PDB file of C-alpha atoms in Angstrom:
ATOM      1  CA  MET A   1      -7.570 -12.630 -10.362  1.00 70.00           C
ATOM      2  CA  PRO A   2      -8.205 -10.154  -7.542  1.00 85.00           C
ATOM      3  CA  GLU A   3      -6.980  -6.596  -8.053  1.00 94.00           C
ATOM      4  CA  LEU A   4      -3.557  -5.612  -6.722  1.00 97.00           C
ATOM      5  CA  ARG A   5      -3.239  -2.344  -4.784  1.00 97.00           C
ATOM      6  CA  ASP A   6       0.050  -0.537  -4.197  1.00 97.00           C
ATOM      7  CA  THR A   7      -0.055   1.796  -1.194  1.00 96.00           C
ATOM      8  CA  GLY A   8       3.548   2.926  -1.593  1.00 95.00           C
ATOM      9  CA  GLU A   9       4.686   0.684   1.291  1.00 96.00           C
ATOM     10  CA  ARG A  10       2.588  -2.397   0.794  1.00 98.00           C
ATOM     11  CA  TYR A  11       1.028  -4.410  -2.001  1.00 98.00           C
ATOM     12  CA  GLU A  12      -2.445  -5.610  -1.022  1.00 98.00           C
ATOM     13  CA  MET A  13      -4.942  -8.020  -2.521  1.00 98.00           C
ATOM     14  CA  ASP A  14      -8.441  -8.842  -1.245  1.00 97.00           C
ATOM     15  CA  GLU A  15     -10.072 -12.258  -1.530  1.00 96.00           C
ATOM     16  CA  ASP A  16     -13.239 -13.391   0.225  1.00 94.00           C
ATOM     17  CA  GLY A  17     -13.303 -10.163   2.233  1.00 96.00           C
ATOM     18  CA  LEU A  18      -9.781 -10.755   3.599  1.00 97.00           C
ATOM     19  CA  THR A  19      -6.536  -8.950   2.727  1.00 98.00           C
ATOM     20  CA  SER A  20      -3.185 -10.531   1.919  1.00 98.00           C
ATOM     21  CA  TYR A  21      -0.243  -8.179   1.724  1.00 98.00           C
ATOM     22  CA  ALA A  22       3.464  -7.801   1.057  1.00 98.00           C
ATOM     23  CA  ASP A  23       5.408  -5.058   2.815  1.00 98.00           C
ATOM     24  CA  TYR A  24       8.166  -3.579   0.690  1.00 98.00           C
ATOM     25  CA  ARG A  25      10.726  -0.824   0.354  1.00 97.00           C
ATOM     26  CA  ARG A  26      11.860   0.677  -2.912  1.00 96.00           C
ATOM     27  CA  ASP A  27      15.347   1.989  -3.610  1.00 97.00           C
ATOM     28  CA  GLY A  28      15.963   3.104  -7.179  1.00 96.00           C
ATOM     29  CA  ASP A  29      15.222   0.172  -9.470  1.00 97.00           C
ATOM     30  CA  ARG A  30      15.147  -2.322  -6.575  1.00 97.00           C
ATOM     31  CA  LEU A  31      12.073  -3.563  -4.737  1.00 97.00           C
ATOM     32  CA  TYR A  32      12.882  -5.127  -1.344  1.00 98.00           C
ATOM     33  CA  VAL A  33      10.064  -7.445  -0.275  1.00 98.00           C
ATOM     34  CA  ASP A  34      10.252  -7.497   3.512  1.00 96.00           C
ATOM     35  CA  TYR A  35       7.266  -9.597   4.495  1.00 96.00           C
ATOM     36  CA  VAL A  36       4.383 -11.514   2.897  1.00 97.00           C
ATOM     37  CA  PHE A  37       1.202 -12.249   4.877  1.00 97.00           C
ATOM     38  CA  SER A  38      -2.080 -13.997   4.220  1.00 97.00           C
ATOM     39  CA  PRO A  39      -4.809 -14.358   6.853  1.00 97.00           C
ATOM     40  CA  PRO A  40      -5.099 -17.884   8.302  1.00 97.00           C
ATOM     41  CA  GLU A  41      -8.407 -18.378   6.482  1.00 97.00           C
ATOM     42  CA  LEU A  42      -6.644 -17.930   3.118  1.00 96.00           C
ATOM     43  CA  ARG A  43      -3.606 -20.083   3.842  1.00 92.00           C
ATOM     44  CA  GLY A  44      -3.401 -23.106   1.613  1.00 93.00           C
ATOM     45  CA  THR A  45      -5.607 -21.500  -1.045  1.00 96.00           C
ATOM     46  CA  GLY A  46      -2.780 -20.006  -3.119  1.00 95.00           C
ATOM     47  CA  ALA A  47      -3.563 -16.435  -2.023  1.00 97.00           C
ATOM     48  CA  SER A  48       0.071 -15.601  -1.231  1.00 96.00           C
ATOM     49  CA  GLY A  49       1.163 -17.031  -4.568  1.00 96.00           C
ATOM     50  CA  ARG A  50      -1.394 -14.945  -6.454  1.00 97.00           C
ATOM     51  CA  LEU A  51      -0.211 -11.879  -4.540  1.00 97.00           C
ATOM     52  CA  MET A  52       3.421 -12.608  -5.411  1.00 97.00           C
ATOM     53  CA  ALA A  53       2.560 -13.184  -9.089  1.00 97.00           C
ATOM     54  CA  ALA A  54       0.747  -9.841  -9.270  1.00 97.00           C
ATOM     55  CA  LEU A  55       3.559  -8.088  -7.367  1.00 97.00           C
ATOM     56  CA  ALA A  56       6.198  -9.578  -9.685  1.00 98.00           C
ATOM     57  CA  ALA A  57       4.216  -8.634 -12.801  1.00 97.00           C
ATOM     58  CA  ASP A  58       3.943  -5.069 -11.495  1.00 97.00           C
ATOM     59  CA  ALA A  59       7.683  -4.991 -10.785  1.00 97.00           C
ATOM     60  CA  ARG A  60       8.402  -6.203 -14.328  1.00 98.00           C
ATOM     61  CA  ASP A  61       6.086  -3.532 -15.790  1.00 97.00           C
ATOM     62  CA  LYS A  62       8.056  -0.902 -13.841  1.00 97.00           C
ATOM     63  CA  ASP A  63      11.477  -2.375 -14.804  1.00 97.00           C
ATOM     64  CA  LEU A  64      12.269  -3.199 -11.167  1.00 97.00           C
ATOM     65  CA  LYS A  65      14.375  -6.012  -9.745  1.00 98.00           C
ATOM     66  CA  ILE A  66      13.199  -7.794  -6.596  1.00 98.00           C
ATOM     67  CA  THR A  67      15.274  -8.555  -3.526  1.00 97.00           C
ATOM     68  CA  PRO A  68      13.298 -10.854  -1.256  1.00 96.00           C
ATOM     69  CA  ILE A  69      14.153 -10.386   2.428  1.00 95.00           C
ATOM     70  CA  ARG A  70      11.951 -13.054   4.004  1.00 83.00           C
ATOM     71  CA  GLY A  71      11.607 -16.740   3.253  1.00 90.00           C
ATOM     72  CA  TYR A  72       8.269 -16.948   1.466  1.00 94.00           C
ATOM     73  CA  ALA A  73       9.089 -14.306  -1.162  1.00 95.00           C
ATOM     74  CA  ALA A  74      12.531 -15.841  -1.763  1.00 95.00           C
ATOM     75  CA  ALA A  75      11.153 -19.384  -2.068  1.00 95.00           C
ATOM     76  CA  TRP A  76       8.316 -18.293  -4.343  1.00 96.00           C
ATOM     77  CA  LEU A  77      10.680 -16.439  -6.678  1.00 95.00           C
ATOM     78  CA  ARG A  78      13.097 -19.401  -6.810  1.00 93.00           C
ATOM     79  CA  ARG A  79      10.223 -21.687  -7.854  1.00 95.00           C
ATOM     80  CA  SER A  80       8.827 -19.266 -10.438  1.00 95.00           C
ATOM     81  CA  ALA A  81      10.239 -19.860 -13.893  1.00 95.00           C
ATOM     82  CA  GLU A  82       8.295 -16.853 -15.169  1.00 96.00           C
ATOM     83  CA  PHE A  83       9.658 -14.312 -12.658  1.00 96.00           C
ATOM     84  CA  ARG A  84      12.970 -15.813 -11.467  1.00 93.00           C
ATOM     85  CA  ASP A  85      14.843 -13.351 -13.707  1.00 95.00           C
ATOM     86  CA  LEU A  86      13.613 -10.445 -11.519  1.00 96.00           C
ATOM     87  CA  VAL A  87      15.635 -11.561  -8.485  1.00 95.00           C
ATOM     88  CA  ALA A  88      18.459  -9.166  -7.718  1.00 88.00           C
TER      89      ALA A  88
END
């Protein structure tokens, strides 16, 4: 799996020389995922799902709950049996 980077405002992951990202805000033990983006060339490859899985694993490691603001993050978390418990 590609390496996840946390810039303090955005989680980023590179694949095939392209960057997918998730913008977020943190407030206490809550991670608000504002927006998830993958370049058109990576759409349909699972890149956004791999990004969300890495983001959710990082949130779990840091004892954070996730509040998805936009549709993709919310839908992905609803479908994820492994990380559904992180939704706040």
